[in-house]
Amino acid sequence: MLKVKNVTKYYGDFKAVDNLSFSVGKGEIFGLLGVNGAGKTTTFRMIMNLISPTSGEITFNGKKIDYDITDKIGFLTEERSLLTKMTVKEQMLFYGALKSLDEKTILKRLDKLLEKFKISEYKDRKISTLSKGNQQKVQFISAIINEPKLLILDEPFSGLDPINVELFKNIILELKDKGTSIIFSSHRMDHVEFFCEKLVILVKGKCVLDGYLKDIKKNYKIKNIIIEGDVKISDLKMINGVINVVKTSDQYKVSIKNESYCKDVFEYLKTKSNITKFVLLEPSLEEIFLAKVGEVYGR
Ligand code: ATP
C-alpha cells in the first residue's frame, strides 16, 4: 500500500503541496485531481523519489521509497518523454535496464505487450515515425515493462481515438485485477468516474475534498432531476428549491438544493400531461469538482 502522510513541499518560499495525506491499497485505482498548477506533478515526483518532500512521509508497503522501490513503480507522464530517435525495441531495452531488468526479460515482456497493444509491427521502427496515438502506446508500455506494483497514470488517454481509449481502459482494469495499485490523474471527469472508487481534489496544493466517490456523491446535497416533455424553463425556475435549469437537445436538467425539493418539481409536472421522463440523479463528479474549485477561487 502507498501511504502519503502529511506531505508538504515548498519550492523556495512557495508552497506547492500543503499537508497532503492519502493512501492507495493493492488493486485500487485512486484519483488525484486538480486544476492546472494544483500540485499533482509535484506529488508524483515526490512519490517517484525524484524530489523530496519538505516535510511529511511517503511509504510503500511500510518502507520509505528508495531505488529498490522505484524499480517497482511505473510512471506514465503527461508530457511525452520518449527518446524518439531510438526504435521501440531500443527504447524498451534502455528503460528496462533503468528498472534493473535483464535483456531477455525485457524482450519477452515487450513482445507480449506489443501484441496486447496491437503494435507488434512497430518493434523495429523509430519512435519519431509513429503516430501520436502509437507513441502513447509505446509510452504506456515503457511504464509497465517493469510489471509495477504501483502505477502512476497522468492523462493516459491523451492523443488516443475512442477505440484505443477502450483498449487502454481494458488494460488498466486488467492491471487492477492483478493487484496493481494505480494513481489516475486526468482532467476528464468522466474517465475518473469510470475508474476511481477513491479520490482527492487538490486546489493550490491543498486537499479540498477526499474520500470514496459514492460517499462524496451521496453527501453532496445538490441533486439533479432529468425531465423529458413539454415544460417551460421559466416555470421550472420558479419552483421552490430549484437552483438551475439547463436544456440539452431533448431534456431538461433541473438542479435542486437537496432531495427534499424533488416533490415540489413533481407537483408542477403533475399539472402537465405529456411528461415522458422524470429521473432523480446524483450530481456528476464534474459538477462537484467545479463547485469545490469554484469555492476556493470565489467563482
Ligand atoms: P498541471 O495540471 O498543469 O500539470 P500540476 O497540478 O501538475 O499542474 P505542479 O506542476 O505540481 O501542478 O505545480 C504546482 C505549483 O508548483 C505550480 O504553481 C508550479 O508553478 C509550481 N512549481 C512546479 N515546479 C516548480 C519548480 N521546480 N520550481 C518552482 N515552482 C514550481
GROMACS .gro file of C-alpha atoms and ligand atoms in nm:
model
  330
    1MET     CA    1   0.000   0.000   0.000
    2LEU     CA    2   0.115   0.355  -0.080
    3LYS     CA    3   0.084   0.599   0.211
    4VAL     CA    4   0.128   0.971   0.168
    5LYS     CA    5   0.123   1.125   0.515
    6ASN     CA    6   0.111   1.497   0.594
    7VAL     CA    7   0.330   1.580   0.296
    8THR     CA    8   0.424   1.942   0.229
    9LYS     CA    9   0.652   2.066  -0.049
   10TYR     CA   10   0.797   2.415  -0.080
   11TYR     CA   11   0.979   2.547  -0.387
   12GLY     CA   12   1.172   2.833  -0.228
   13ASP     CA   13   0.904   3.003  -0.021
   14PHE     CA   14   0.618   2.887  -0.248
   15LYS     CA   15   0.407   2.608  -0.101
   16ALA     CA   16   0.317   2.373  -0.391
   17VAL     CA   17   0.174   2.091  -0.177
   18ASP     CA   18   0.016   2.159   0.159
   19ASN     CA   19  -0.014   1.885   0.423
   20LEU     CA   20  -0.146   1.620   0.184
   21SER     CA   21  -0.243   1.272   0.305
   22PHE     CA   22  -0.393   0.976   0.118
   23SER     CA   23  -0.341   0.606   0.073
   24VAL     CA   24  -0.379   0.368  -0.220
   25GLY     CA   25  -0.436  -0.001  -0.149
   26LYS     CA   26  -0.345  -0.309  -0.354
   27GLY     CA   27  -0.564  -0.334  -0.663
   28GLU     CA   28  -0.717   0.009  -0.602
   29ILE     CA   29  -0.749   0.290  -0.857
   30PHE     CA   30  -0.713   0.625  -0.685
   31GLY     CA   31  -0.793   0.961  -0.849
   32LEU     CA   32  -0.562   1.258  -0.790
   33LEU     CA   33  -0.745   1.558  -0.932
   34GLY     CA   34  -0.690   1.929  -0.953
   35VAL     CA   35  -0.678   2.225  -1.189
   36ASN     CA   36  -0.353   2.324  -1.362
   37GLY     CA   37  -0.086   2.404  -1.106
   38ALA     CA   38  -0.269   2.233  -0.818
   39GLY     CA   39   0.034   2.022  -0.722
   40LYS     CA   40  -0.031   1.685  -0.890
   41THR     CA   41   0.301   1.654  -1.078
   42THR     CA   42   0.489   1.767  -0.768
   43THR     CA   43   0.315   1.488  -0.575
   44PHE     CA   44   0.401   1.228  -0.842
   45ARG     CA   45   0.765   1.341  -0.840
   46MET     CA   46   0.780   1.301  -0.464
   47ILE     CA   47   0.628   0.952  -0.486
   48MET     CA   48   0.890   0.864  -0.752
   49ASN     CA   49   1.162   0.999  -0.519
   50LEU     CA   50   1.270   1.247  -0.789
   51ILE     CA   51   1.229   1.529  -0.536
   52SER     CA   52   1.196   1.515  -0.157
   53PRO     CA   53   0.906   1.645   0.049
   54THR     CA   54   0.990   1.942   0.268
   55SER     CA   55   0.805   1.760   0.546
   56GLY     CA   56   0.587   1.452   0.585
   57GLU     CA   57   0.644   1.096   0.477
   58ILE     CA   58   0.577   0.870   0.178
   59THR     CA   59   0.599   0.492   0.222
   60PHE     CA   60   0.519   0.190   0.007
   61ASN     CA   61   0.434  -0.130   0.195
   62GLY     CA   62   0.565   0.033   0.510
   63LYS     CA   63   0.909   0.126   0.368
   64LYS     CA   64   1.041   0.468   0.272
   65ILE     CA   65   1.074   0.498  -0.106
   66ASP     CA   66   1.425   0.417  -0.233
   67TYR     CA   67   1.567   0.287  -0.564
   68ASP     CA   68   1.457  -0.071  -0.488
   69ILE     CA   69   1.101   0.052  -0.459
   70THR     CA   70   1.108   0.291  -0.756
   71ASP     CA   71   1.208  -0.011  -0.969
   72LYS     CA   72   0.859  -0.139  -0.886
   73ILE     CA   73   0.681   0.185  -0.980
   74GLY     CA   74   0.564   0.277  -1.329
   75PHE     CA   75   0.506   0.639  -1.430
   76LEU     CA   76   0.321   0.746  -1.741
   77THR     CA   77   0.390   1.118  -1.756
   78GLU     CA   78   0.155   1.370  -1.914
   79GLU     CA   79   0.424   1.513  -2.138
   80ARG     CA   80   0.586   1.261  -2.376
   81SER     CA   81   0.926   1.152  -2.255
   82LEU     CA   82   1.030   0.917  -2.535
   83LEU     CA   83   1.372   0.906  -2.695
   84THR     CA   84   1.231   0.947  -3.043
   85LYS     CA   85   1.547   0.870  -3.238
   86MET     CA   86   1.551   0.519  -3.095
   87THR     CA   87   1.345   0.227  -3.220
   88VAL     CA   88   1.070   0.092  -2.994
   89LYS     CA   89   1.290  -0.206  -2.903
   90GLU     CA   90   1.596   0.008  -2.824
   91GLN     CA   91   1.383   0.236  -2.607
   92MET     CA   92   1.245  -0.057  -2.405
   93LEU     CA   93   1.590  -0.208  -2.357
   94PHE     CA   94   1.701   0.130  -2.224
   95TYR     CA   95   1.402   0.184  -1.991
   96GLY     CA   96   1.401  -0.179  -1.878
   97ALA     CA   97   1.771  -0.158  -1.785
   98LEU     CA   98   1.698   0.157  -1.582
   99LYS     CA   99   1.448  -0.056  -1.389
  100SER     CA  100   1.714  -0.325  -1.332
  101LEU     CA  101   1.567  -0.580  -1.576
  102ASP     CA  102   1.784  -0.812  -1.785
  103GLU     CA  103   1.762  -0.809  -2.166
  104LYS     CA  104   1.592  -1.146  -2.200
  105THR     CA  105   1.311  -1.050  -1.962
  106ILE     CA  106   1.262  -0.713  -2.134
  107LEU     CA  107   1.235  -0.866  -2.483
  108LYS     CA  108   0.995  -1.138  -2.366
  109ARG     CA  109   0.767  -0.887  -2.195
  110LEU     CA  110   0.795  -0.644  -2.487
  111ASP     CA  111   0.666  -0.899  -2.741
  112LYS     CA  112   0.365  -0.974  -2.522
  113LEU     CA  113   0.291  -0.607  -2.460
  114LEU     CA  114   0.328  -0.505  -2.826
  115GLU     CA  115   0.075  -0.773  -2.912
  116LYS     CA  116  -0.161  -0.660  -2.637
  117PHE     CA  117  -0.142  -0.300  -2.763
  118LYS     CA  118  -0.172  -0.419  -3.125
  119ILE     CA  119   0.155  -0.261  -3.244
  120SER     CA  120   0.382  -0.566  -3.291
  121GLU     CA  121   0.478  -0.446  -3.640
  122TYR     CA  122   0.642  -0.132  -3.498
  123LYS     CA  123   0.902  -0.304  -3.280
  124ASP     CA  124   1.195  -0.201  -3.503
  125ARG     CA  125   1.053   0.134  -3.614
  126LYS     CA  126   1.199   0.465  -3.499
  127ILE     CA  127   0.963   0.620  -3.247
  128SER     CA  128   0.967   0.954  -3.432
  129THR     CA  129   0.795   0.783  -3.730
  130LEU     CA  130   0.498   0.663  -3.522
  131SER     CA  131   0.164   0.842  -3.493
  132LYS     CA  132   0.077   1.029  -3.171
  133GLY     CA  133  -0.153   0.750  -3.052
  134ASN     CA  134   0.107   0.479  -3.119
  135GLN     CA  135   0.372   0.684  -2.938
  136GLN     CA  136   0.133   0.698  -2.642
  137LYS     CA  137   0.110   0.317  -2.655
  138VAL     CA  138   0.491   0.294  -2.651
  139GLN     CA  139   0.496   0.533  -2.356
  140PHE     CA  140   0.240   0.318  -2.172
  141ILE     CA  141   0.442   0.002  -2.243
  142SER     CA  142   0.756   0.166  -2.106
  143ALA     CA  143   0.563   0.248  -1.786
  144ILE     CA  144   0.461  -0.115  -1.731
  145ILE     CA  145   0.759  -0.310  -1.873
  146ASN     CA  146   0.879  -0.350  -1.510
  147GLU     CA  147   0.539  -0.503  -1.411
  148PRO     CA  148   0.493  -0.228  -1.149
  149LYS     CA  149   0.321  -0.278  -0.815
  150LEU     CA  150   0.233   0.092  -0.820
  151LEU     CA  151   0.144   0.266  -1.146
  152ILE     CA  152   0.100   0.642  -1.189
  153LEU     CA  153  -0.108   0.738  -1.491
  154ASP     CA  154  -0.111   1.109  -1.574
  155GLU     CA  155  -0.360   1.180  -1.858
  156PRO     CA  156  -0.313   0.829  -2.005
  157PHE     CA  157  -0.564   0.878  -2.287
  158SER     CA  158  -0.414   1.189  -2.443
  159GLY     CA  159  -0.397   1.165  -2.822
  160LEU     CA  160  -0.599   0.841  -2.840
  161ASP     CA  161  -0.901   0.771  -3.060
  162PRO     CA  162  -1.211   0.614  -2.894
  163ILE     CA  163  -1.114   0.258  -2.998
  164ASN     CA  164  -0.774   0.293  -2.834
  165VAL     CA  165  -0.923   0.461  -2.525
  166GLU     CA  166  -1.129   0.141  -2.488
  167LEU     CA  167  -0.815  -0.072  -2.533
  168PHE     CA  168  -0.627   0.129  -2.267
  169LYS     CA  169  -0.926   0.112  -2.029
  170ASN     CA  170  -0.933  -0.267  -2.052
  171ILE     CA  171  -0.559  -0.292  -1.996
  172ILE     CA  172  -0.581  -0.062  -1.690
  173LEU     CA  173  -0.864  -0.275  -1.546
  174GLU     CA  174  -0.659  -0.591  -1.609
  175LEU     CA  175  -0.365  -0.439  -1.418
  176LYS     CA  176  -0.600  -0.350  -1.132
  177ASP     CA  177  -0.736  -0.706  -1.125
  178LYS     CA  178  -0.379  -0.836  -1.099
  179GLY     CA  179  -0.335  -0.624  -0.783
  180THR     CA  180  -0.152  -0.319  -0.918
  181SER     CA  181  -0.216  -0.004  -0.714
  182ILE     CA  182  -0.294   0.276  -0.958
  183ILE     CA  183  -0.297   0.654  -0.922
  184PHE     CA  184  -0.501   0.805  -1.201
  185SER     CA  185  -0.494   1.172  -1.290
  186SER     CA  186  -0.700   1.334  -1.559
  187HIS     CA  187  -0.895   1.650  -1.633
  188ARG     CA  188  -1.161   1.426  -1.793
  189MET     CA  189  -1.402   1.369  -1.506
  190ASP     CA  190  -1.596   1.100  -1.696
  191HIS     CA  191  -1.278   0.889  -1.709
  192VAL     CA  192  -1.216   0.947  -1.339
  193GLU     CA  193  -1.574   0.840  -1.259
  194PHE     CA  194  -1.528   0.527  -1.468
  195PHE     CA  195  -1.217   0.410  -1.279
  196CYS     CA  196  -1.177   0.561  -0.937
  197GLU     CA  197  -1.351   0.442  -0.625
  198LYS     CA  198  -1.150   0.685  -0.410
  199LEU     CA  199  -1.012   1.029  -0.490
  200VAL     CA  200  -0.870   1.356  -0.367
  201ILE     CA  201  -0.924   1.701  -0.519
  202LEU     CA  202  -0.634   1.944  -0.480
  203VAL     CA  203  -0.663   2.318  -0.504
  204LYS     CA  204  -0.345   2.526  -0.464
  205GLY     CA  205  -0.171   2.222  -0.317
  206LYS     CA  206  -0.437   2.165  -0.052
  207CYS     CA  207  -0.692   1.884  -0.035
  208VAL     CA  208  -1.044   2.032  -0.062
  209LEU     CA  209  -1.232   1.704  -0.092
  210ASP     CA  210  -1.140   1.339  -0.049
  211GLY     CA  211  -1.297   1.001   0.010
  212TYR     CA  212  -1.494   0.735  -0.173
  213LEU     CA  213  -1.669   0.865  -0.482
  214LYS     CA  214  -2.003   0.712  -0.386
  215ASP     CA  215  -1.992   0.882  -0.043
  216ILE     CA  216  -1.883   1.214  -0.198
  217LYS     CA  217  -2.184   1.199  -0.429
  218LYS     CA  218  -2.426   1.090  -0.159
  219ASN     CA  219  -2.313   1.364   0.079
  220TYR     CA  220  -2.327   1.637  -0.184
  221LYS     CA  221  -2.664   1.796  -0.123
  222ILE     CA  222  -2.741   1.930  -0.471
  223LYS     CA  223  -2.919   1.673  -0.690
  224ASN     CA  224  -3.041   1.676  -1.049
  225ILE     CA  225  -3.374   1.586  -1.200
  226ILE     CA  226  -3.386   1.490  -1.565
  227ILE     CA  227  -3.714   1.567  -1.737
  228GLU     CA  228  -3.838   1.496  -2.088
  229GLY     CA  229  -4.162   1.654  -2.203
  230ASP     CA  230  -4.332   1.978  -2.275
  231VAL     CA  231  -4.228   2.211  -1.990
  232LYS     CA  232  -4.122   2.572  -1.965
  233ILE     CA  233  -3.780   2.674  -1.832
  234SER     CA  234  -3.926   2.987  -1.677
  235ASP     CA  235  -4.187   2.777  -1.486
  236LEU     CA  236  -3.924   2.530  -1.365
  237LYS     CA  237  -3.704   2.813  -1.238
  238MET     CA  238  -3.993   2.946  -1.025
  239ILE     CA  239  -4.030   2.619  -0.830
  240ASN     CA  240  -3.921   2.621  -0.466
  241GLY     CA  241  -3.568   2.475  -0.423
  242VAL     CA  242  -3.471   2.488  -0.791
  243ILE     CA  243  -3.128   2.648  -0.836
  244ASN     CA  244  -3.067   2.596  -1.207
  245VAL     CA  245  -3.227   2.460  -1.524
  246VAL     CA  246  -3.031   2.356  -1.832
  247LYS     CA  247  -3.189   2.240  -2.157
  248THR     CA  248  -3.000   1.992  -2.372
  249SER     CA  249  -3.133   1.863  -2.706
  250ASP     CA  250  -3.446   1.692  -2.572
  251GLN     CA  251  -3.405   1.700  -2.195
  252TYR     CA  252  -3.413   1.944  -1.907
  253LYS     CA  253  -3.166   1.912  -1.621
  254VAL     CA  254  -3.314   2.071  -1.312
  255SER     CA  255  -3.073   2.118  -1.019
  256ILE     CA  256  -3.236   2.129  -0.678
  257LYS     CA  257  -3.093   2.240  -0.341
  258ASN     CA  258  -3.147   1.894  -0.194
  259GLU     CA  259  -3.353   1.582  -0.245
  260SER     CA  260  -3.649   1.707  -0.041
  261TYR     CA  261  -3.736   1.957  -0.319
  262CYS     CA  262  -3.796   1.672  -0.562
  263LYS     CA  263  -4.163   1.664  -0.461
  264ASP     CA  264  -4.208   2.034  -0.549
  265VAL     CA  265  -4.086   1.965  -0.903
  266PHE     CA  266  -4.307   1.657  -0.919
  267GLU     CA  267  -4.614   1.861  -0.814
  268TYR     CA  268  -4.553   2.100  -1.103
  269LEU     CA  269  -4.514   1.815  -1.351
  270LYS     CA  270  -4.847   1.665  -1.234
  271THR     CA  271  -5.012   1.966  -1.398
  272LYS     CA  272  -4.861   1.860  -1.734
  273SER     CA  273  -4.997   1.577  -1.946
  274ASN     CA  274  -4.704   1.489  -2.168
  275ILE     CA  275  -4.408   1.408  -1.943
  276THR     CA  276  -4.215   1.104  -2.071
  277LYS     CA  277  -3.922   1.106  -1.828
  278PHE     CA  278  -3.863   1.205  -1.466
  279VAL     CA  279  -3.544   1.077  -1.302
  280LEU     CA  280  -3.363   1.190  -0.987
  281LEU     CA  281  -2.983   1.167  -1.028
  282GLU     CA  282  -2.673   1.216  -0.815
  283PRO     CA  283  -2.460   1.508  -0.934
  284SER     CA  284  -2.174   1.426  -1.171
  285LEU     CA  285  -1.814   1.441  -1.049
  286GLU     CA  286  -1.762   1.729  -1.291
  287GLU     CA  287  -2.032   1.935  -1.116
  288ILE     CA  288  -1.885   1.861  -0.772
  289PHE     CA  289  -1.531   1.939  -0.895
  290LEU     CA  290  -1.639   2.273  -1.045
  291ALA     CA  291  -1.827   2.368  -0.727
  292LYS     CA  292  -1.538   2.276  -0.495
  293VAL     CA  293  -1.273   2.452  -0.703
  294GLY     CA  294  -1.509   2.747  -0.752
  295GLU     CA  295  -1.549   2.787  -0.373
  296VAL     CA  296  -1.173   2.844  -0.339
  297TYR     CA  297  -1.146   3.079  -0.636
  298GLY     CA  298  -1.469   3.258  -0.537
  299ARG     CA  299  -1.649   3.171  -0.861
  300ATP     P1  300  -0.081   2.065  -1.438
  300ATP     O1  301  -0.219   2.006  -1.432
  300ATP     O2  302  -0.079   2.196  -1.511
  300ATP     O3  303   0.025   1.969  -1.485
  300ATP     P2  304   0.002   2.025  -1.160
  300ATP     O4  305  -0.116   2.004  -1.070
  300ATP     O5  306   0.076   1.906  -1.202
  300ATP     O6  307  -0.042   2.111  -1.286
  300ATP     P3  308   0.255   2.116  -1.046
  300ATP     O7  309   0.334   2.101  -1.171
  300ATP     O8  310   0.277   2.018  -0.938
  300ATP     O9  311   0.099   2.127  -1.079
  300ATP    O10  312   0.283   2.264  -0.990
  300ATP     C1  313   0.232   2.308  -0.866
  300ATP     C2  314   0.281   2.451  -0.843
  300ATP    O11  315   0.421   2.447  -0.817
  300ATP     C3  316   0.263   2.544  -0.963
  300ATP    O12  317   0.226   2.671  -0.916
  300ATP     C4  318   0.400   2.547  -1.029
  300ATP    O13  319   0.423   2.669  -1.095
  300ATP     C5  320   0.493   2.530  -0.909
  300ATP     N1  321   0.616   2.458  -0.944
  300ATP     C6  322   0.628   2.338  -1.000
  300ATP     N2  323   0.757   2.301  -1.015
  300ATP     C7  324   0.831   2.405  -0.968
  300ATP     C8  325   0.971   2.430  -0.955
  300ATP     N3  326   1.062   2.342  -0.993
  300ATP     N4  327   1.009   2.549  -0.901
  300ATP     C9  328   0.917   2.640  -0.859
  300ATP     N5  329   0.783   2.622  -0.867
  300ATP    C10  330   0.740   2.507  -0.922
   0.00000   0.00000   0.00000
